[in-house]
CSV table of C-alpha atoms in Angstrom, one decimal:
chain,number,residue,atom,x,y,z
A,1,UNK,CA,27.3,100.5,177.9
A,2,UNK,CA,24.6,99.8,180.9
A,3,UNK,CA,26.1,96.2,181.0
A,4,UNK,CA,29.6,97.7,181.6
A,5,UNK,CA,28.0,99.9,184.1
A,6,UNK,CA,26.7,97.4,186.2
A,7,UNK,CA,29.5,95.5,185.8
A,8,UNK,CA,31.4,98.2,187.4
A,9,UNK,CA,28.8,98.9,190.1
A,10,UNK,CA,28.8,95.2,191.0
A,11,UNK,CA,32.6,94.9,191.4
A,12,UNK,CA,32.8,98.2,193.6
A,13,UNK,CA,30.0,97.1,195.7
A,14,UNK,CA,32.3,95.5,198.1
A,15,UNK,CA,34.3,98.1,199.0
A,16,UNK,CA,32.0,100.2,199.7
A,17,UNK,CA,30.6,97.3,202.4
A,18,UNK,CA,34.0,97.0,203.6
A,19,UNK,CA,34.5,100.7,203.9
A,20,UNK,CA,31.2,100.4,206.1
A,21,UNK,CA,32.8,98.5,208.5
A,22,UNK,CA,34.4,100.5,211.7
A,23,UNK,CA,36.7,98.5,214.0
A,24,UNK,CA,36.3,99.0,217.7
A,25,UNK,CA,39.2,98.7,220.4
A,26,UNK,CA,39.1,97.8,223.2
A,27,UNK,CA,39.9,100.2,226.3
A,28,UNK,CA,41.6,98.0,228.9
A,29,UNK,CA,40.2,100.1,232.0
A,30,UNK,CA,37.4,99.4,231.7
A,31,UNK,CA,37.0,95.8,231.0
A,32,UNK,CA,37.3,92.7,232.3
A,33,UNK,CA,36.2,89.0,231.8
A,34,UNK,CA,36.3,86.7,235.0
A,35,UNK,CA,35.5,82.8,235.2
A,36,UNK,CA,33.6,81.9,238.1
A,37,UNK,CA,34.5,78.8,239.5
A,38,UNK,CA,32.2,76.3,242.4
A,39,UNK,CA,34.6,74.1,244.1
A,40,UNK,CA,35.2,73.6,248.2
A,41,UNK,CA,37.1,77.1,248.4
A,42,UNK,CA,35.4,78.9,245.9
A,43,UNK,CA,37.3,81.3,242.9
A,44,UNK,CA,37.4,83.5,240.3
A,45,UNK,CA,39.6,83.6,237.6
A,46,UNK,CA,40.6,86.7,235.4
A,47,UNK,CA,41.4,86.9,232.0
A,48,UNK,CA,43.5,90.0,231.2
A,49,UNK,CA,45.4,89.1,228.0
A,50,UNK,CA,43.8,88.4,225.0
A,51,UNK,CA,43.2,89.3,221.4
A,52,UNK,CA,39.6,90.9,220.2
A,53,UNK,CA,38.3,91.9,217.2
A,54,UNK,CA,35.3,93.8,217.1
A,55,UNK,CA,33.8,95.4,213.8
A,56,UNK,CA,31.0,97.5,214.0
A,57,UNK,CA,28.6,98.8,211.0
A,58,UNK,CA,28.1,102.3,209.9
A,59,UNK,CA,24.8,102.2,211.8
A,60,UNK,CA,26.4,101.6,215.0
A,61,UNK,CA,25.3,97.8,215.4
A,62,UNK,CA,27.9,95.2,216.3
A,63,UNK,CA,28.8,93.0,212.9
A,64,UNK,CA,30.8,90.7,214.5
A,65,UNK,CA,33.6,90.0,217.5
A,66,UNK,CA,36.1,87.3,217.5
A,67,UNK,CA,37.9,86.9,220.8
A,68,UNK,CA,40.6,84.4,221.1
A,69,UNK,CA,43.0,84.1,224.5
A,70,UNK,CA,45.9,81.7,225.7
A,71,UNK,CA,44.4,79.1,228.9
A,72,UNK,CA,47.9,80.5,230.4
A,73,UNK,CA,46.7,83.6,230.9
A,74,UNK,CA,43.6,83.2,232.8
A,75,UNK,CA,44.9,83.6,236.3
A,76,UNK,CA,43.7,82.5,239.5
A,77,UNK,CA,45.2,84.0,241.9
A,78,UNK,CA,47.5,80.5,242.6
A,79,UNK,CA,50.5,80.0,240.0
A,80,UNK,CA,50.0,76.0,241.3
A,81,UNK,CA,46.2,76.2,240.8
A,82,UNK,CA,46.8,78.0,237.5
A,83,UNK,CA,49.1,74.7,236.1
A,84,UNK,CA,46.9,72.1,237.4
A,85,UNK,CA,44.5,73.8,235.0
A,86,UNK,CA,47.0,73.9,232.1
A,87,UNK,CA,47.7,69.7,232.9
A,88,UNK,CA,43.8,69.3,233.0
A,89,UNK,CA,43.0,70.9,229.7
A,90,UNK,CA,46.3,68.4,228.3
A,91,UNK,CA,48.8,70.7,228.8
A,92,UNK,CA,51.2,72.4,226.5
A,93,UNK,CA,49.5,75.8,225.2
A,94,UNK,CA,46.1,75.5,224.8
A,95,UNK,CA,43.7,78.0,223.4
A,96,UNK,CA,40.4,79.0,223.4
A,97,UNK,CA,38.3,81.4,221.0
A,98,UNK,CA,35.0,82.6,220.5
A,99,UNK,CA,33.5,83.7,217.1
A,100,UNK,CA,30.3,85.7,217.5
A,101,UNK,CA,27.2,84.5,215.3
A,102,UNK,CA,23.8,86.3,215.9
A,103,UNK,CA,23.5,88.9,217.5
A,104,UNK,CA,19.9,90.6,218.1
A,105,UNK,CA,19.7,94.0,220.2
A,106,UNK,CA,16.7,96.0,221.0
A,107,UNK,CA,16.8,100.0,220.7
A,108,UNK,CA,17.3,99.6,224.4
A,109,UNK,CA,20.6,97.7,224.0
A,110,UNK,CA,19.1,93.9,225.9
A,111,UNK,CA,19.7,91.3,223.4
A,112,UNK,CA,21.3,87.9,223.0
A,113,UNK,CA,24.3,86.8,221.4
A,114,UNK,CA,25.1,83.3,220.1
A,115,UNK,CA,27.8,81.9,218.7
A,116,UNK,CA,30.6,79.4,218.6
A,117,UNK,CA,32.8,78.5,221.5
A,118,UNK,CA,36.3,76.4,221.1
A,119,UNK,CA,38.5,75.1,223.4
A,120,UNK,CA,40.1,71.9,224.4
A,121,UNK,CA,39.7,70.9,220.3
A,122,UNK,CA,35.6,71.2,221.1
A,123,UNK,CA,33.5,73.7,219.8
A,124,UNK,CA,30.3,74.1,220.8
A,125,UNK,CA,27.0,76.8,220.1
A,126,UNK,CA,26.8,79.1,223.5
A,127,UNK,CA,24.1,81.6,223.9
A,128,UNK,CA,23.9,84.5,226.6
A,129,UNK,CA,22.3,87.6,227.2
A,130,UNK,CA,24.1,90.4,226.7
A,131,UNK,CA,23.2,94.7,227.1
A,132,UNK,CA,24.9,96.6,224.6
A,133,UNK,CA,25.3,100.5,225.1
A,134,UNK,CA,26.7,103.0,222.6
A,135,UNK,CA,27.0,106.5,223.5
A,136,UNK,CA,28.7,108.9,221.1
A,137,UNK,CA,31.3,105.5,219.8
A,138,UNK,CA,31.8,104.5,223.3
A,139,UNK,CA,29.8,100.9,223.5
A,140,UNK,CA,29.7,98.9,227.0
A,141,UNK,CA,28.7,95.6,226.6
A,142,UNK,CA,27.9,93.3,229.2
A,143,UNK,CA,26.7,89.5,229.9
A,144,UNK,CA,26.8,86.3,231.6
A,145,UNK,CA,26.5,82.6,230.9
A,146,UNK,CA,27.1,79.5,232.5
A,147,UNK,CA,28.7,76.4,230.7
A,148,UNK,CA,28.9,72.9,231.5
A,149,UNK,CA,33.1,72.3,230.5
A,150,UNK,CA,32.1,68.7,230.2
A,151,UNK,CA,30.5,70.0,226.9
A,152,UNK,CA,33.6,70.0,225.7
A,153,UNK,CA,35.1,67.1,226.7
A,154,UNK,CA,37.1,67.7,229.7
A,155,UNK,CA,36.6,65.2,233.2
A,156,UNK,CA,34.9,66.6,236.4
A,157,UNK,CA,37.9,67.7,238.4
A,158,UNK,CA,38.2,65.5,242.0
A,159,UNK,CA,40.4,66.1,244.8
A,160,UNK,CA,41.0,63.0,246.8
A,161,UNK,CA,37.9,61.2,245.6
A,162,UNK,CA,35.9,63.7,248.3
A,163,UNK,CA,35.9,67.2,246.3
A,164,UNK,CA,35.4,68.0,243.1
A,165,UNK,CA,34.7,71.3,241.0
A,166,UNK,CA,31.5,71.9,240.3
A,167,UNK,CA,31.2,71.0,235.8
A,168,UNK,CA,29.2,74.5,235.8
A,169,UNK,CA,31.4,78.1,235.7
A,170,UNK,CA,30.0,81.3,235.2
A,171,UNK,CA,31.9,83.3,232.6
A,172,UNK,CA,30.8,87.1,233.6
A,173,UNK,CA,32.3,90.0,230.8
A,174,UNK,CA,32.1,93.5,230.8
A,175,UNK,CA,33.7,94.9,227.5
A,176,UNK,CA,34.6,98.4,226.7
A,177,UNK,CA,35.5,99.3,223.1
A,178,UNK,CA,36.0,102.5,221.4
A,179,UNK,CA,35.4,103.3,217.2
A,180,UNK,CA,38.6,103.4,215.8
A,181,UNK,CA,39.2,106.6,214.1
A,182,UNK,CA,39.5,106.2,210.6
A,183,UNK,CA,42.8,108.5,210.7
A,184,UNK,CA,44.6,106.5,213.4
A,185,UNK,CA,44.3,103.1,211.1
């Protein structure tokens, strides 16, 4: 009889992890994720389309975020600009995602994340430091990091042999995500 108990435990103990997790959503207003970009005329390109996944424990701590967006909807500010990007990454419809790995938060919220980072059929280990703030199932979480997009295979952009993009953008984030509530699943 303890054997079958155990038994039983052992094959409920999932759910009840599962039933741990909370899902957060992400409030629109107040977010935004922008690419910084070092070339001759210097800009900034914003990402406002994009599909996040952000699963929080019952303690409040981030489990794990999976963020994935079209190339086609980071926008520049210059529809030409914007498909000379598209051509340089090889066209068609290209992708990119990010799948958080570690994450390690003091009680003060400064941390950093790692994890994986694919685009342009590369994927690469990033690491950045983030501050994570919850207050009452509100969580703000900010960071910056700087890539090298030759990491990942992609040419140094040149303009008429004379300019050329700086290899180095700055992706700055500021994410605001609200707990689902459990009766709006």
């Amino acid at each position: 009889m303890k054997v079958l108990r155990l038994l039983g435990l052992f094959l409920l103990l999932p759910l009840s992890i599962v039933a741990a997790d909370r899902p957060l959503k992400i409030d629109q207003s107040g977010t935004f994720i922008d690419v910084d970009v070092d070339s001759t005329v210097n800009f900034t390109a914003h990402l406002d389309t994009y599909d996040a996944k952000l699963i929080a424990d019952d303690s409040g701590k981030i489990k794990s975020a999976i963020f994935t967006f079209k190339f086609s909807d980071l926008k520049t500010g210059k529809p030409e600009r914007d498909s000379k990007m598209i051509e340089w990454l090889g066209g068609g419809e290209p992708q990119g995602r990010f799948e958080l790995g570690n994450l390690a938060v003091t009680p003060h919220g400064q941390g950093q994340a790692s994890g994986r980072l694919t685009f342009h059929d590369v994927t690469e280990r990033v690491e950045f430091p983030v501050t994570i703030l919850n207050k009452d199932g509100t969580y703000t979480i900010t960071g910056e990091t700087t890539i090298d997009y030759r990491t990942w295979n992609l040419k140094v952009i040149r303009v008429a042999l004379l300019l050329k993009v700086n290899p180095e953008v700055k992706i700055r984030f500021k994410i605001t995500a609200n707990v689902v509530d459990a009766a709006a699943k």
